[in-house]
PDB file of C-alpha atoms in Angstrom:
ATOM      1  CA  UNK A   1       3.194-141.451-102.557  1.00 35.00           C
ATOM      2  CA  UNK A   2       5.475-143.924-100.481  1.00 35.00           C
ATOM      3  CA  UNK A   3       8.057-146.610-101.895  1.00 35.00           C
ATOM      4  CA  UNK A   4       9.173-148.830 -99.715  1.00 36.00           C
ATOM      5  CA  UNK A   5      11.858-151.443-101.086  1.00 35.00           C
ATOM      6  CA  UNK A   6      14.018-153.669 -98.045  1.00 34.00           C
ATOM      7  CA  UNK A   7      17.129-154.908 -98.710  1.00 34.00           C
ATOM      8  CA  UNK A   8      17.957-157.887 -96.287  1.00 33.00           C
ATOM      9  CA  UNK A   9      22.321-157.638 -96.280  1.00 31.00           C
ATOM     10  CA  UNK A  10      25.380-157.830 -94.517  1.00 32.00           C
ATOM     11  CA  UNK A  11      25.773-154.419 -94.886  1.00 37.00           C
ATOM     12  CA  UNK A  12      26.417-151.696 -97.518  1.00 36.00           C
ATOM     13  CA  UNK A  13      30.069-153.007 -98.762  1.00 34.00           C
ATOM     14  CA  UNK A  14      28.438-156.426 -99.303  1.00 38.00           C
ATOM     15  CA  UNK A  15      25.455-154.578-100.686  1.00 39.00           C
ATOM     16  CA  UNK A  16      27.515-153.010-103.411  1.00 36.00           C
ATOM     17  CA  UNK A  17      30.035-156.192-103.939  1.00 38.00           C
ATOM     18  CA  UNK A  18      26.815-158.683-104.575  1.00 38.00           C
ATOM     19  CA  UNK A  19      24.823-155.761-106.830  1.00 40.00           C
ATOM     20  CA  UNK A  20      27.891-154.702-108.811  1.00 38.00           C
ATOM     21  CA  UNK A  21      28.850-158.700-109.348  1.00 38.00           C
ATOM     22  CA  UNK A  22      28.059-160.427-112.458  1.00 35.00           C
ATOM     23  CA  UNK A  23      28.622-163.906-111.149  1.00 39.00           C
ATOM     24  CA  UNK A  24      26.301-166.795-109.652  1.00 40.00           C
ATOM     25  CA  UNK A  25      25.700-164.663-106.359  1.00 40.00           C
ATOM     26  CA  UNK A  26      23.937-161.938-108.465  1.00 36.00           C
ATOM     27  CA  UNK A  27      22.236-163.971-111.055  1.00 40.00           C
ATOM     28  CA  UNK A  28      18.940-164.227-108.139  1.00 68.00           C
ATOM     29  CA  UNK A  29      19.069-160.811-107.530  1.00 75.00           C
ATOM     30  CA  UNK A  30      15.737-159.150-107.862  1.00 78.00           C
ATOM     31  CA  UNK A  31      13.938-162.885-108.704  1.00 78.00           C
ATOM     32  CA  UNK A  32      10.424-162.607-107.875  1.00 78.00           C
ATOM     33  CA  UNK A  33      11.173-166.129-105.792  1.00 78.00           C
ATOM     34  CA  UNK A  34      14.133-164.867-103.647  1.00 77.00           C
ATOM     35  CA  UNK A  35      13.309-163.383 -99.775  1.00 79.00           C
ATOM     36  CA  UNK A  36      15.762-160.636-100.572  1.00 79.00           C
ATOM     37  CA  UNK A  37      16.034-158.360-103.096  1.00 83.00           C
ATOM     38  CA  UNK A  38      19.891-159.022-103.923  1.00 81.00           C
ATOM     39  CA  UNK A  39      19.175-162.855-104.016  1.00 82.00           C
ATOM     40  CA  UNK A  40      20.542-165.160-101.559  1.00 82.00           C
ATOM     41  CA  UNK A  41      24.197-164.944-102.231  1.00 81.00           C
ATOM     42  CA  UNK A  42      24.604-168.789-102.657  1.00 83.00           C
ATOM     43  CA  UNK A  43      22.761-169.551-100.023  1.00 85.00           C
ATOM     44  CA  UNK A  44      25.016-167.397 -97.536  1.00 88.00           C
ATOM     45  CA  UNK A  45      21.842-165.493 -96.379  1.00 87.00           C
ATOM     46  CA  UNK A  46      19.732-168.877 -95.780  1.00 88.00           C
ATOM     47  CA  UNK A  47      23.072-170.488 -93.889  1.00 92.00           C
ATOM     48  CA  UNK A  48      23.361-167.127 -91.975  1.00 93.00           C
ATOM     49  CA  UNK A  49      19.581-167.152 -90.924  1.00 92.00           C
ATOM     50  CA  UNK A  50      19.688-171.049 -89.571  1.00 94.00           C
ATOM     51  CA  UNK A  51      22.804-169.630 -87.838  1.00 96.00           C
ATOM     52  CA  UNK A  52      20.225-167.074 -86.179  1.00 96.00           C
ATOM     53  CA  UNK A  53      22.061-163.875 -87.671  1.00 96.00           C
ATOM     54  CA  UNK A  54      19.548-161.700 -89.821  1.00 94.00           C
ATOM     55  CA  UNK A  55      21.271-158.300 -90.851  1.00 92.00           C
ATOM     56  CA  UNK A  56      19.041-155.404 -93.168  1.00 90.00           C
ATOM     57  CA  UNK A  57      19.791-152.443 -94.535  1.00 90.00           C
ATOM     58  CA  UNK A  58      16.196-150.336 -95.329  1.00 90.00           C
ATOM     59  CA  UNK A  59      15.042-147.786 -97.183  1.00 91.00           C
ATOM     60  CA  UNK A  60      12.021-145.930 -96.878  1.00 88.00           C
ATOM     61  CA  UNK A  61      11.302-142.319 -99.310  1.00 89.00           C
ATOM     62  CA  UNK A  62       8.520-140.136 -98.937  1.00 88.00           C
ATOM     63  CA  UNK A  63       7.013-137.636-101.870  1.00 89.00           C
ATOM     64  CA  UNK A  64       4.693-135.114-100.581  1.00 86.00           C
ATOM     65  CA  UNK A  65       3.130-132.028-102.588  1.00 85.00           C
ATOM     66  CA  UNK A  66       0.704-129.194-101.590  1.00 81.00           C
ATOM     67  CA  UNK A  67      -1.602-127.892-104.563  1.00 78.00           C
ATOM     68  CA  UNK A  68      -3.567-125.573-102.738  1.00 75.00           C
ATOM     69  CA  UNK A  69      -3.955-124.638 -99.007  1.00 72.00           C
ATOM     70  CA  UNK A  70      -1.741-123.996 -95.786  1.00 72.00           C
ATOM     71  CA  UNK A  71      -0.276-121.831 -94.399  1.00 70.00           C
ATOM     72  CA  UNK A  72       1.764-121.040 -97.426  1.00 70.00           C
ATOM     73  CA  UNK A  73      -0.360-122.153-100.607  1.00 71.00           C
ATOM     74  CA  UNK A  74       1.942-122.048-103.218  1.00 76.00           C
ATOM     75  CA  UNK A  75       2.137-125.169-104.841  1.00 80.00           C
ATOM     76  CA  UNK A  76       5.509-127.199-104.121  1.00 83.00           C
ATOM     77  CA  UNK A  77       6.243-131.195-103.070  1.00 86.00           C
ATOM     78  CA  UNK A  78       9.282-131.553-100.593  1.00 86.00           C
ATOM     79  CA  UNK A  79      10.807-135.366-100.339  1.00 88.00           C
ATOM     80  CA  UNK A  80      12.744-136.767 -97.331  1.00 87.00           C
ATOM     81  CA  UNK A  81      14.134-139.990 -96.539  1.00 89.00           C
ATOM     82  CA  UNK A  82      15.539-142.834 -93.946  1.00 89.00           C
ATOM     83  CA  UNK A  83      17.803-145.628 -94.414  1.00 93.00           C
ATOM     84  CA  UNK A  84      18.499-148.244 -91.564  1.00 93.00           C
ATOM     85  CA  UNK A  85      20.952-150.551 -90.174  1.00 95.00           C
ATOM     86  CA  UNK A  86      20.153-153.396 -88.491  1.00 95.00           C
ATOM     87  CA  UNK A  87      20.442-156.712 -87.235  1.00 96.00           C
ATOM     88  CA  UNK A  88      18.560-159.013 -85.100  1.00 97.00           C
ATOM     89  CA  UNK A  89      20.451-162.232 -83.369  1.00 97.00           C
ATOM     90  CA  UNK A  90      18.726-165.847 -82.209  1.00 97.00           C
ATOM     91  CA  UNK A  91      20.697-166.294 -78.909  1.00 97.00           C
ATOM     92  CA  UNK A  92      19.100-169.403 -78.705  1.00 96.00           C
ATOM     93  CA  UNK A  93      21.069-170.294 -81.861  1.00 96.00           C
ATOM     94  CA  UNK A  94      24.514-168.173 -81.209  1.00 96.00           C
ATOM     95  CA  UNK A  95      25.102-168.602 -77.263  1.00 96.00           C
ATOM     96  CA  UNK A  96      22.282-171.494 -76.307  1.00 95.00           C
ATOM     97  CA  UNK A  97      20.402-168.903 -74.216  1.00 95.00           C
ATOM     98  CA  UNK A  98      16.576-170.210 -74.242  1.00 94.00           C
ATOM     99  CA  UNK A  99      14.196-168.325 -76.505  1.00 95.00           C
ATOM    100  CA  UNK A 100      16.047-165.170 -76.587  1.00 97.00           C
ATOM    101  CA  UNK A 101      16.827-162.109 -79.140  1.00 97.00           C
ATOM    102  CA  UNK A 102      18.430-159.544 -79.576  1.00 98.00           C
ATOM    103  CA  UNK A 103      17.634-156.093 -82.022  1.00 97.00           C
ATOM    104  CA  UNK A 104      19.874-153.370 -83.364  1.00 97.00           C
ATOM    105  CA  UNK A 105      18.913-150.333 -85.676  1.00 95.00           C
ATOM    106  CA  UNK A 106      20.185-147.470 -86.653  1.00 95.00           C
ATOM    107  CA  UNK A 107      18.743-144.756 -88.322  1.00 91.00           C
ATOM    108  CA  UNK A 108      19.419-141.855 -90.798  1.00 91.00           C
ATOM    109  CA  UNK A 109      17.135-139.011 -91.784  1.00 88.00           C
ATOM    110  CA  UNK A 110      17.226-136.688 -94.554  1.00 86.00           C
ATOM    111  CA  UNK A 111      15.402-134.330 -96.810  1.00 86.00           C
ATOM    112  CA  UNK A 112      12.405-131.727 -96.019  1.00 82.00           C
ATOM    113  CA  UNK A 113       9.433-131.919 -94.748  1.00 80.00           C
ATOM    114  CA  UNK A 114       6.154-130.399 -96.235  1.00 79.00           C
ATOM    115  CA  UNK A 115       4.529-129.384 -92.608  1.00 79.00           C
ATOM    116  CA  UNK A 116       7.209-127.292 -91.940  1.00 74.00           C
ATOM    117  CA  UNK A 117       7.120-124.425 -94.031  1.00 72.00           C
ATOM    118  CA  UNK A 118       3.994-125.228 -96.507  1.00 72.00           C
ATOM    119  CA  UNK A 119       1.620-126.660 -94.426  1.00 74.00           C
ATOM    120  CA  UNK A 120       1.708-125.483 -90.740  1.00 74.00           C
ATOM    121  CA  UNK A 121       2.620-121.728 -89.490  1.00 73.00           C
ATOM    122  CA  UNK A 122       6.394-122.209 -89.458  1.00 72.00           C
ATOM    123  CA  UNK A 123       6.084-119.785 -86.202  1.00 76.00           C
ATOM    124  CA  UNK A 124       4.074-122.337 -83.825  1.00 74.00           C
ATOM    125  CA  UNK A 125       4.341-126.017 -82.841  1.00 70.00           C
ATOM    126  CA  UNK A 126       2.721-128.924 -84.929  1.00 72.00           C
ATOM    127  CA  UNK A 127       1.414-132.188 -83.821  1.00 70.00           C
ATOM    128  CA  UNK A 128       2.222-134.242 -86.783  1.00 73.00           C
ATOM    129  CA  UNK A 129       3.554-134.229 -90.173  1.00 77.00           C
ATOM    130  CA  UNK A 130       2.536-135.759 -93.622  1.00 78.00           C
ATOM    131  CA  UNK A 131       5.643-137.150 -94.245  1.00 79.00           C
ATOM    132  CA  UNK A 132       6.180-139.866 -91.420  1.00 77.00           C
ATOM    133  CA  UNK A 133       9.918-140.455 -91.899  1.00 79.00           C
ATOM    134  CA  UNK A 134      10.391-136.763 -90.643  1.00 76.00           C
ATOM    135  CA  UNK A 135      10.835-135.682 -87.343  1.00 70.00           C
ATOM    136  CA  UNK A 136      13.675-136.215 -84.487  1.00 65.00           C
ATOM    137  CA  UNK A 137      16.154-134.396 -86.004  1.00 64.00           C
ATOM    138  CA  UNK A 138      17.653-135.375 -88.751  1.00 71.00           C
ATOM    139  CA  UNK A 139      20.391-137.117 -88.365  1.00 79.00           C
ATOM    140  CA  UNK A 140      21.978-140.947 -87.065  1.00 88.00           C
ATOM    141  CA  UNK A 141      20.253-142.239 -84.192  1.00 89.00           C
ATOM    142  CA  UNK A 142      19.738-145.200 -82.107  1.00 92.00           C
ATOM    143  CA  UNK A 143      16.606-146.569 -82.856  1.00 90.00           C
ATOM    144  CA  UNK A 144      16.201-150.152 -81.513  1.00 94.00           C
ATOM    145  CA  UNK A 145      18.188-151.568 -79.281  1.00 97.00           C
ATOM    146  CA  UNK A 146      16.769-154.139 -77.118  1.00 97.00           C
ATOM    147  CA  UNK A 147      17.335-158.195 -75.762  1.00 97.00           C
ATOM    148  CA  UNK A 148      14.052-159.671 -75.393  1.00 96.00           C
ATOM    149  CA  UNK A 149      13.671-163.269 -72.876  1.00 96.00           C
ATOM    150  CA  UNK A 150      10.481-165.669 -73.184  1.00 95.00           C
ATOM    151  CA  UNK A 151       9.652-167.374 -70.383  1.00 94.00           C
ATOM    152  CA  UNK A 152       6.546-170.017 -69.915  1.00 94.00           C
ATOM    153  CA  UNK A 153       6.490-171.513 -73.423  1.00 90.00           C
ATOM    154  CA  UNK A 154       5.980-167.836 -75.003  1.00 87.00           C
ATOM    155  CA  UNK A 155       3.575-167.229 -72.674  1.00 92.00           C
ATOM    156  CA  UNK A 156       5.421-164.279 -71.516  1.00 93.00           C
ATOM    157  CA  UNK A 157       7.562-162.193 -72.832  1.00 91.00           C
ATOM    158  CA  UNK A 158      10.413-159.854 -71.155  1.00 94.00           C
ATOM    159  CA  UNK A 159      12.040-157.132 -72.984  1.00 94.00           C
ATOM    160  CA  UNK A 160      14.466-154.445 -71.882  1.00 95.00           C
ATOM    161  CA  UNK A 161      16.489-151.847 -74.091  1.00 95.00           C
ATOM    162  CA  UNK A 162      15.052-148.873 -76.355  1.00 93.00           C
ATOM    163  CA  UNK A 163      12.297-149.704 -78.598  1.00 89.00           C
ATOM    164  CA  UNK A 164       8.786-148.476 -79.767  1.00 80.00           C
ATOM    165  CA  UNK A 165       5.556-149.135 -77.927  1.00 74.00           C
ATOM    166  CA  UNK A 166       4.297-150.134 -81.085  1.00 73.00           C
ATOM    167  CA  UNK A 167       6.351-152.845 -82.023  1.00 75.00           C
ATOM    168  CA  UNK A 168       4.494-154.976 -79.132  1.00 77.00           C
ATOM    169  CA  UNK A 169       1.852-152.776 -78.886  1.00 75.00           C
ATOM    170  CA  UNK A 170      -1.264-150.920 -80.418  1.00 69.00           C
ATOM    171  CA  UNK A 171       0.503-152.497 -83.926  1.00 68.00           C
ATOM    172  CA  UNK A 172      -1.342-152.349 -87.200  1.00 68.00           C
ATOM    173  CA  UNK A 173      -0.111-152.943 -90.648  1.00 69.00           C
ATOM    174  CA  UNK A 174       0.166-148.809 -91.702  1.00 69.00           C
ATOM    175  CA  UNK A 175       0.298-148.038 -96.283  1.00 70.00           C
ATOM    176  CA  UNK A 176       0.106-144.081 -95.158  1.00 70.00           C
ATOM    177  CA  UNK A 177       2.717-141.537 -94.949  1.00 72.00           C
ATOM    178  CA  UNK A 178       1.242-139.684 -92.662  1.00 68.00           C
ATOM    179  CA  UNK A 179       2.903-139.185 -89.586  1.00 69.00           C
ATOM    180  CA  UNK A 180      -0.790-139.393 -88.023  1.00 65.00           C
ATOM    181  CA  UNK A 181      -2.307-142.473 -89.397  1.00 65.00           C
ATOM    182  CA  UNK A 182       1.036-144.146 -89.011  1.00 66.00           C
ATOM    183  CA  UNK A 183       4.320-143.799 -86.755  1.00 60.00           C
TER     184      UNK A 183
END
């Protein structure tokens, strides 16, 4: 089982200030016809978009249980987690520079991982993992981070930084967990 809820914000403190606030700024929050989950703040997140600044703060948490099988069959779930930090700039709109962008995330991992000690021989190497937000270490990390320039009317598209092949690549809309089926 996956849930996957995003939170488009400024950031955690303005997260918590918005959520905890009882006055106009909260009273969209969690509308079925807002973009966002904590409403638009007034129209602060709107004005901040057509400014080209889009900031998120994500959360993705994984259930997984073993009933029977493995390397070690007793039955068990383990859960893990991963929140990120981003944001992703128009430079077109900030600094005038021609179909341009720029992306920053950060990630955070936490929790335990089924594969490890249920699944798969905890003694040898796996190749994947049924909980997809696992893996790397868990802890912060640089994720995305990455300016990307269009040249020819879109027609092609330069990007430098650190990102994943699959955000311009071999992408498919992914419901699984599994670190398999999706990455």
């Amino acid at each position: 089982m996956e849930q996957r809820k995003r939170i488009r914000t400024l950031g955690s403190l303005a997260l918590l200030a918005v959520v905890g606030s009882s006055g106009a700024q909260a009273a969209e929050a969690f509308s079925s016809g807002s973009k966002w989950m904590t409403g638009d703040w007034g129209g602060t997140r709107t004005e901040l978009l057509e400014k080209g600044y889009d900031f998120t703060l994500d959360y993705v948490g994984e259930v997984a249980g073993n009933l029977h099988g493995g390397y070690n069959d007793d039955k068990t779930a383990r859960y893990s987690d991963q929140f990120a930090l981003g944001a992703h700039l128009d430079l077109q709109k900030i600094l005038g520079w021609h179909d341009a962008e720029f992306k920053l995330a950060i990630t955070e991992r936490s929790g335990r991982n089924l594969s490890n000690d249920r699944i798969s021989d905890p003694r040898a190497g796996q190749f994947s993992s049924v909980q997809e937000v696992w893996g790397r270490g868990q802890t912060w990390r640089l994720t995305q981070m990455w300016i990307k320039q269009k040249y020819f009317d879109g027609a092609l598209d330069v990007k430098f930084g650190r990102f994943g092949e699959g955000e311009d690549f071999n992408s498919f809309p992914c419901d699984f967990q599994n670190l398999a089926f999706c990455g």
